[in-house]
mmCIF file of C-alpha atoms in Angstrom:
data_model
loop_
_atom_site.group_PDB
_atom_site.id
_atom_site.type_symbol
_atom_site.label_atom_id
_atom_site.label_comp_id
_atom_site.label_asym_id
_atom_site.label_seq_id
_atom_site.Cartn_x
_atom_site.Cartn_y
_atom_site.Cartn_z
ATOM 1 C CA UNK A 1 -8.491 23.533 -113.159
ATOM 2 C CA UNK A 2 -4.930 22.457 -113.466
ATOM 3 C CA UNK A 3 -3.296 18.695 -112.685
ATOM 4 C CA UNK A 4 0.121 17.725 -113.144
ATOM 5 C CA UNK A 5 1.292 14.312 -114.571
ATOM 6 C CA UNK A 6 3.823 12.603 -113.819
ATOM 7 C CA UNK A 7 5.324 8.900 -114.912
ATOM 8 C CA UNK A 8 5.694 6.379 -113.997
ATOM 9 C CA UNK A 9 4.791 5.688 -110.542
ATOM 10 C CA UNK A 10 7.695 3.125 -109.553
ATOM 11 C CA UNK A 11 10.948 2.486 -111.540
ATOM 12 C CA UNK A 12 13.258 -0.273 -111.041
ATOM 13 C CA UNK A 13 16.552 0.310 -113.044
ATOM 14 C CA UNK A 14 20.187 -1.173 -112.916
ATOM 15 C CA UNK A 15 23.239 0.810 -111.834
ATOM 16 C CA UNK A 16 24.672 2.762 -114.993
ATOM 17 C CA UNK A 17 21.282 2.701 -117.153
ATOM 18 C CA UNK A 18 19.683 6.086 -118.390
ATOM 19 C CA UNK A 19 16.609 7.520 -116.675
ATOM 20 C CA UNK A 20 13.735 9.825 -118.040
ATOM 21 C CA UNK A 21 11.214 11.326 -115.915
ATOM 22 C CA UNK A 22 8.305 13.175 -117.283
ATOM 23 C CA UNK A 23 6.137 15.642 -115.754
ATOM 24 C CA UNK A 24 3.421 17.943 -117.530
ATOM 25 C CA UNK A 25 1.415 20.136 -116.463
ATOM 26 C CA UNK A 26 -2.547 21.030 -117.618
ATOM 27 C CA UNK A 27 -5.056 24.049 -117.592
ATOM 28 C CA UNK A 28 -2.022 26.800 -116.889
ATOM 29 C CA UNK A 29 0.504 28.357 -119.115
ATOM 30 C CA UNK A 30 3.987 29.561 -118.172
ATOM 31 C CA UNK A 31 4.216 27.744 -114.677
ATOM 32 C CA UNK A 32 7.538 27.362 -112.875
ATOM 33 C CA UNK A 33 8.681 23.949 -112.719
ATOM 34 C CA UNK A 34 10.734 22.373 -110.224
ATOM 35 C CA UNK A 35 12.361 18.529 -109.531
ATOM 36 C CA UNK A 36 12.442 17.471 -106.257
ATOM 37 C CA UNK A 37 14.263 14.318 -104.553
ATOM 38 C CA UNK A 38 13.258 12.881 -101.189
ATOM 39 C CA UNK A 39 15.268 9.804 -100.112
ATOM 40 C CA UNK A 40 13.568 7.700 -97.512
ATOM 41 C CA UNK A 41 12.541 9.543 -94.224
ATOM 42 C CA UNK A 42 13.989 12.579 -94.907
ATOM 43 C CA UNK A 43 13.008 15.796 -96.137
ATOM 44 C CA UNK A 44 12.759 17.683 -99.850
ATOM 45 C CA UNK A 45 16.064 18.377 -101.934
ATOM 46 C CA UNK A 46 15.573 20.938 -104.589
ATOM 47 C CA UNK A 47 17.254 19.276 -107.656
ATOM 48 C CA UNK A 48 16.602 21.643 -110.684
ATOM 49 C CA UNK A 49 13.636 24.707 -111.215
ATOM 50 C CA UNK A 50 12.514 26.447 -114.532
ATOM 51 C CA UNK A 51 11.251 29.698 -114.954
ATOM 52 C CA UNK A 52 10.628 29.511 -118.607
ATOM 53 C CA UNK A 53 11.011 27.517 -121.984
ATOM 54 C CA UNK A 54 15.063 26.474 -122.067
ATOM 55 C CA UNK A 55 15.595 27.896 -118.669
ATOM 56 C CA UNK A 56 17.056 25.436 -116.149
ATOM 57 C CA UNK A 57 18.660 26.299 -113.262
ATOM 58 C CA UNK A 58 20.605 23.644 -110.933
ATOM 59 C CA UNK A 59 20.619 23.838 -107.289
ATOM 60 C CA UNK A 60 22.791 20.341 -106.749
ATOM 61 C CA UNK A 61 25.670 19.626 -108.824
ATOM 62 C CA UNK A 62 25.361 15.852 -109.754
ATOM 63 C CA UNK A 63 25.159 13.163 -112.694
ATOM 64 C CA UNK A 64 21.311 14.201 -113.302
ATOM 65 C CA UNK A 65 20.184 16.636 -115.552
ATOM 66 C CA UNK A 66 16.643 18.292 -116.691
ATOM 67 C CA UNK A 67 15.190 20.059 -119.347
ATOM 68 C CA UNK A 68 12.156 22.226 -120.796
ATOM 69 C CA UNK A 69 11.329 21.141 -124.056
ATOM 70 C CA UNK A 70 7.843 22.780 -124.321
ATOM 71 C CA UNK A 71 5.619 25.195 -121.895
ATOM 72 C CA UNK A 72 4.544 22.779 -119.505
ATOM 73 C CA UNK A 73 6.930 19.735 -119.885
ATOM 74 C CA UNK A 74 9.606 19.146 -117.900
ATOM 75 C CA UNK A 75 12.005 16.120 -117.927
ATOM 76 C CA UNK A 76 14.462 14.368 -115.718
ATOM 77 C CA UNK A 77 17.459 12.620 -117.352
ATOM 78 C CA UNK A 78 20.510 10.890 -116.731
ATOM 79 C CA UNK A 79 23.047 9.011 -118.674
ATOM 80 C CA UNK A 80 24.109 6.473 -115.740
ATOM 81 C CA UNK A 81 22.243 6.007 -112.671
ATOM 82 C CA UNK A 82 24.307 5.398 -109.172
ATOM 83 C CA UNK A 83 22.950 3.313 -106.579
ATOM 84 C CA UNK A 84 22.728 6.988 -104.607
ATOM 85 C CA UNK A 85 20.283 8.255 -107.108
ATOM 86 C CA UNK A 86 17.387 5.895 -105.428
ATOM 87 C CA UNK A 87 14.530 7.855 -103.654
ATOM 88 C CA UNK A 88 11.057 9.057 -104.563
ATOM 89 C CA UNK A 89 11.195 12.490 -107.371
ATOM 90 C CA UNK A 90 8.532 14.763 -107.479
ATOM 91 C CA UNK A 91 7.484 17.117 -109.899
ATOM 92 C CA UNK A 92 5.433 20.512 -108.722
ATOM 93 C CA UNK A 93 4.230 23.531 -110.277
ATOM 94 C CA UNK A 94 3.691 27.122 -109.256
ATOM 95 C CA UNK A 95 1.981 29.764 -111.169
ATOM 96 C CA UNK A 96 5.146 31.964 -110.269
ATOM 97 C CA UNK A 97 7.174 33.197 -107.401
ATOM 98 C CA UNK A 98 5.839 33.513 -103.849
ATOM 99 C CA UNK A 99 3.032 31.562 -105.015
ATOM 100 C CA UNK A 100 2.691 27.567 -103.505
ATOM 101 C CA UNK A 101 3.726 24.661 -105.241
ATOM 102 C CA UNK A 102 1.363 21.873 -106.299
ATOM 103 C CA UNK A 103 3.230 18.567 -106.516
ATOM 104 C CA UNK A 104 2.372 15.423 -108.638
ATOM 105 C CA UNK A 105 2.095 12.150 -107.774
ATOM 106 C CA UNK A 106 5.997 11.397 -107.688
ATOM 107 C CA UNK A 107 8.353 8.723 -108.870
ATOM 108 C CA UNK A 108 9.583 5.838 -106.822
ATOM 109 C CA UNK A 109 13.343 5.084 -107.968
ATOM 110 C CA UNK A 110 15.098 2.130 -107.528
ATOM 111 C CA UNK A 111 18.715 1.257 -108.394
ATOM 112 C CA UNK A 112 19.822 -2.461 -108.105
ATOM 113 C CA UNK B 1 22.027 30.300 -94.975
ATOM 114 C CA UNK B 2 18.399 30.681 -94.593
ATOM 115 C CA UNK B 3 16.912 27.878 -92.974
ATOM 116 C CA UNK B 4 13.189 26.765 -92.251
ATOM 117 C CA UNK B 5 13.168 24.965 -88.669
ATOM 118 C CA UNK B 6 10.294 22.146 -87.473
ATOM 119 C CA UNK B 7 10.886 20.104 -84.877
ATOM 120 C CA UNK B 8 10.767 16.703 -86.237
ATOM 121 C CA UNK B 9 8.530 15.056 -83.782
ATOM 122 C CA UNK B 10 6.801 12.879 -83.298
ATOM 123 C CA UNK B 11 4.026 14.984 -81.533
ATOM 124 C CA UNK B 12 1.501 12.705 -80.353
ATOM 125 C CA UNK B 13 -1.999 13.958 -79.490
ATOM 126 C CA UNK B 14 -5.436 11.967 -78.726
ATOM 127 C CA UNK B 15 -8.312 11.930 -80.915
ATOM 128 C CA UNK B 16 -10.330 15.055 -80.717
ATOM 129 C CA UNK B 17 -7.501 17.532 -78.850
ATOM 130 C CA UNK B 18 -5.736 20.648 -80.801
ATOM 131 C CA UNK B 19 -2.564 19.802 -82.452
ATOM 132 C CA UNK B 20 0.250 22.815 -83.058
ATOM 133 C CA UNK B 21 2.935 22.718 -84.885
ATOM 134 C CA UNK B 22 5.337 25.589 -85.374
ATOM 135 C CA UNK B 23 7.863 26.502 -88.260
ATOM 136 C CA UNK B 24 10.589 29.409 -87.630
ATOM 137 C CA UNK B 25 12.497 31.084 -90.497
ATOM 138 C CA UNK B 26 15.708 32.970 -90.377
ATOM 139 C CA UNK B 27 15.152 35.521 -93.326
ATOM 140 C CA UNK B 28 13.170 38.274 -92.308
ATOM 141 C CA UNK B 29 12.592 39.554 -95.951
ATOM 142 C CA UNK B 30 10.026 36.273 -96.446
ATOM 143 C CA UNK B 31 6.836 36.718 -97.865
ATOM 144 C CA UNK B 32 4.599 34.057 -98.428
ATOM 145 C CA UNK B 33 4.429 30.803 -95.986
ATOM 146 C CA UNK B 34 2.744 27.561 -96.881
ATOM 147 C CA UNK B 35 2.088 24.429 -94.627
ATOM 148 C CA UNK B 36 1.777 20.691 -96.576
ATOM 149 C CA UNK B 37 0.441 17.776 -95.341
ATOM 150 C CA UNK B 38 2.597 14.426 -96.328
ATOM 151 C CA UNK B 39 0.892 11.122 -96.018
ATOM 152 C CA UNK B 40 3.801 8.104 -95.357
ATOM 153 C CA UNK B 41 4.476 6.666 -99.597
ATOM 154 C CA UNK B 42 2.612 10.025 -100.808
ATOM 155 C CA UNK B 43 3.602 13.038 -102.595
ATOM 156 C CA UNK B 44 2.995 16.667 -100.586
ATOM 157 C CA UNK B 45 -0.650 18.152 -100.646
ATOM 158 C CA UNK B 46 -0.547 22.066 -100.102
ATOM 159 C CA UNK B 47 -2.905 22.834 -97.282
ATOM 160 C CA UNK B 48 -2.892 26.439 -95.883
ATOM 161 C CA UNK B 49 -1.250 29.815 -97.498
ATOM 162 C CA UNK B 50 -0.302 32.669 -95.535
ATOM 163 C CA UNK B 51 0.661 35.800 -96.035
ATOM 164 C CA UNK B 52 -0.038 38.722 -93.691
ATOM 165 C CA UNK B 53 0.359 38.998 -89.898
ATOM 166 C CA UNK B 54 -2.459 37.026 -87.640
ATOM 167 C CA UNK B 55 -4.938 34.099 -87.993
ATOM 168 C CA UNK B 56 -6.272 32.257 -91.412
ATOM 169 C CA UNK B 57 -8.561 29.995 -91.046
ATOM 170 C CA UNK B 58 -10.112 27.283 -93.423
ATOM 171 C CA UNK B 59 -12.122 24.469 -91.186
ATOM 172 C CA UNK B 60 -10.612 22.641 -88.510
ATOM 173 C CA UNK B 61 -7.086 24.267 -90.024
ATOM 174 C CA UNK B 62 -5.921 27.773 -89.042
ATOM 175 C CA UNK B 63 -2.112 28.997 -89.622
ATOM 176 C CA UNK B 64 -1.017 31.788 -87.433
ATOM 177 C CA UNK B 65 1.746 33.797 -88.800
ATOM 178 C CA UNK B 66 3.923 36.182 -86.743
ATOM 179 C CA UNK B 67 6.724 37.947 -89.092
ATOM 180 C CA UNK B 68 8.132 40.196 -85.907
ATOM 181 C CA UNK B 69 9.038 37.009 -84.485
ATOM 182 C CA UNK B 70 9.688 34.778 -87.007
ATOM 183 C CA UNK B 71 7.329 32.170 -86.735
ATOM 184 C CA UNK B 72 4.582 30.337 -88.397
ATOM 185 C CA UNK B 73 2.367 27.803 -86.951
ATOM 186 C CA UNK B 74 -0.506 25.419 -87.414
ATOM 187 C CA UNK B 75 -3.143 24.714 -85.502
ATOM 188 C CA UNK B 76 -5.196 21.135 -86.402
ATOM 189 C CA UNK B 77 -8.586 20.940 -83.961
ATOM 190 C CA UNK B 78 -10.702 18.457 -83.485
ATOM 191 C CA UNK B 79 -7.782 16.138 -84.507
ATOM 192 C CA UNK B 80 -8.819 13.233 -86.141
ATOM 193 C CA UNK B 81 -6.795 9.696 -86.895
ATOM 194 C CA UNK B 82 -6.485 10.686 -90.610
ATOM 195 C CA UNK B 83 -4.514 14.090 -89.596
ATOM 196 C CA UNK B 84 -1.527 11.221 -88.808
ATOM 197 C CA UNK B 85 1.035 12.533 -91.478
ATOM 198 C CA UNK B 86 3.949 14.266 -91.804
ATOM 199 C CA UNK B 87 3.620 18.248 -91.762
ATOM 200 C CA UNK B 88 6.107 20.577 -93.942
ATOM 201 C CA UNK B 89 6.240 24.082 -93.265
ATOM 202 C CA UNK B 90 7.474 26.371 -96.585
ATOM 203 C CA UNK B 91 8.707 29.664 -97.090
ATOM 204 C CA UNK B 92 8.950 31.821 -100.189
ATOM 205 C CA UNK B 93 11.572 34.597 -100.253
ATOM 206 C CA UNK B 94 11.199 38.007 -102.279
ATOM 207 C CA UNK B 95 12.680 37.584 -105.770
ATOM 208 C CA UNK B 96 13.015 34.221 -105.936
ATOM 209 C CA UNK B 97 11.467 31.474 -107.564
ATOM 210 C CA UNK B 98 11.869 28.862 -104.881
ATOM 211 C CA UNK B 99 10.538 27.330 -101.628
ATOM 212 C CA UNK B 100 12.655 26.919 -98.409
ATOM 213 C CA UNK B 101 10.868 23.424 -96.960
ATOM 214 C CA UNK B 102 11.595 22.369 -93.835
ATOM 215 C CA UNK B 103 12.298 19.055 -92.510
ATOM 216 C CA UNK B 104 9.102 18.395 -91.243
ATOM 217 C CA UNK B 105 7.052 17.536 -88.160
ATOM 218 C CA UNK B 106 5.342 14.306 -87.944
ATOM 219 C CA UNK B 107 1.825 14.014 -86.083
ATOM 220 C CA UNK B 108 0.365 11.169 -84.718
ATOM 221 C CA UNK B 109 -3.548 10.898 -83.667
ATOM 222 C CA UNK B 110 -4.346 8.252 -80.956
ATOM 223 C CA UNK B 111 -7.818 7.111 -81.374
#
């Protein structure tokens, strides 16, 4: 069956550090991979989605960035963090389009 | 810009009583609907497809989808306590490799 990973589960960081999120995904191959924010009490921003291996596509323009090193792999990134970038990132999966989305467990972001 | 609509609640029902919740879309050309359950701190847990006219059911769940007019709904019976969550309706449109969420509808069960 296939699980998604993602790490780590809470994140405290200062104002203008880098961040790295991971996410992989197990027992599929080729999945479409999506970022999601969701600051508190409010509902799902789309933040980046991957079709394939290099293949990124950006649905809000902002300091954050992503990337598709291998298959199932997908990463998060930023060079400085804002105090707006706080909020809880998930990571989901589909085995392609019109198909559901399987999230992992999420990241809880904090900026000081 | 297409748009997934939930009322955002609360909707409070007793322990044991039917809960609906309903989900309109604006783009006809939609395919595939999905309905997630959101616990409060947790991350969203897919818990009914749909994606043909009329009633699917799957235990005390059944999603009733309506494409003429635009609608999508969820029926919880039986509703227990541990159906308190936060309930996000999805959409998929032809072609693309997205979901359109909506905002959400949050349930609360009364003992």
């Amino acid at each position: 069956s296939q699980t998604i990973h993602q790490w780590p589960a809470t994140l405290v960081q200062p104002v203008g550090s880098p961040l790295s999120l991971e996410c992989t995904v197990e027992g599929t191959s080729n999945p479409n991979l999506y970022w999601y924010r969701q600051a508190a009490g409010r509902g799902l921003q789309l933040l980046f989605y991957s079709v394939g291996i290099g293949q990124i596509s950006s649905e809000v323009p902002q300091n954050l960035s992503a990337s598709r090193p291998q298959d199932r792999q997908f990463i998060l990134s930023s060079k400085k963090l804002l105090l707006s970038d706080s909020g809880f990132y998930l990571c989901a999966w589909s085995d392609s389009n019109n198909q559901p989305q399987h999230f992992g467990d999420g990241t809880r972001l904090s900026i000081l | 810009q297409k748009e997934v609509e939930q009322n955002s609640g609360p909707l409070s029902v007793p322990e044991g009583a039917i809960a609906s919740l309903n989900c309109t879309y604006s783009d006809r050309v939609s395919q595939s609907f999905f309905w997630y359950r959101q616990y409060s701190g947790k991350s969203p847990e897919l818990i009914m497809s749909i994606y043909s006219n009329g009633d699917k059911e799957d235990g005390r769940f059944t999603a009733q989808l309506n494409k003429a007019s635009q609608y999508v709904s969820l029926l919880i019976r039986d509703s227990q306590p541990s159906d308190s969550a936060t309930y996000l309706c999805a959409v998929a449109r032809s072609g693309y490799s997205t979901l359109t969420f909506g905002k959400g509808t949050m349930l609360l069960v009364s003992p």
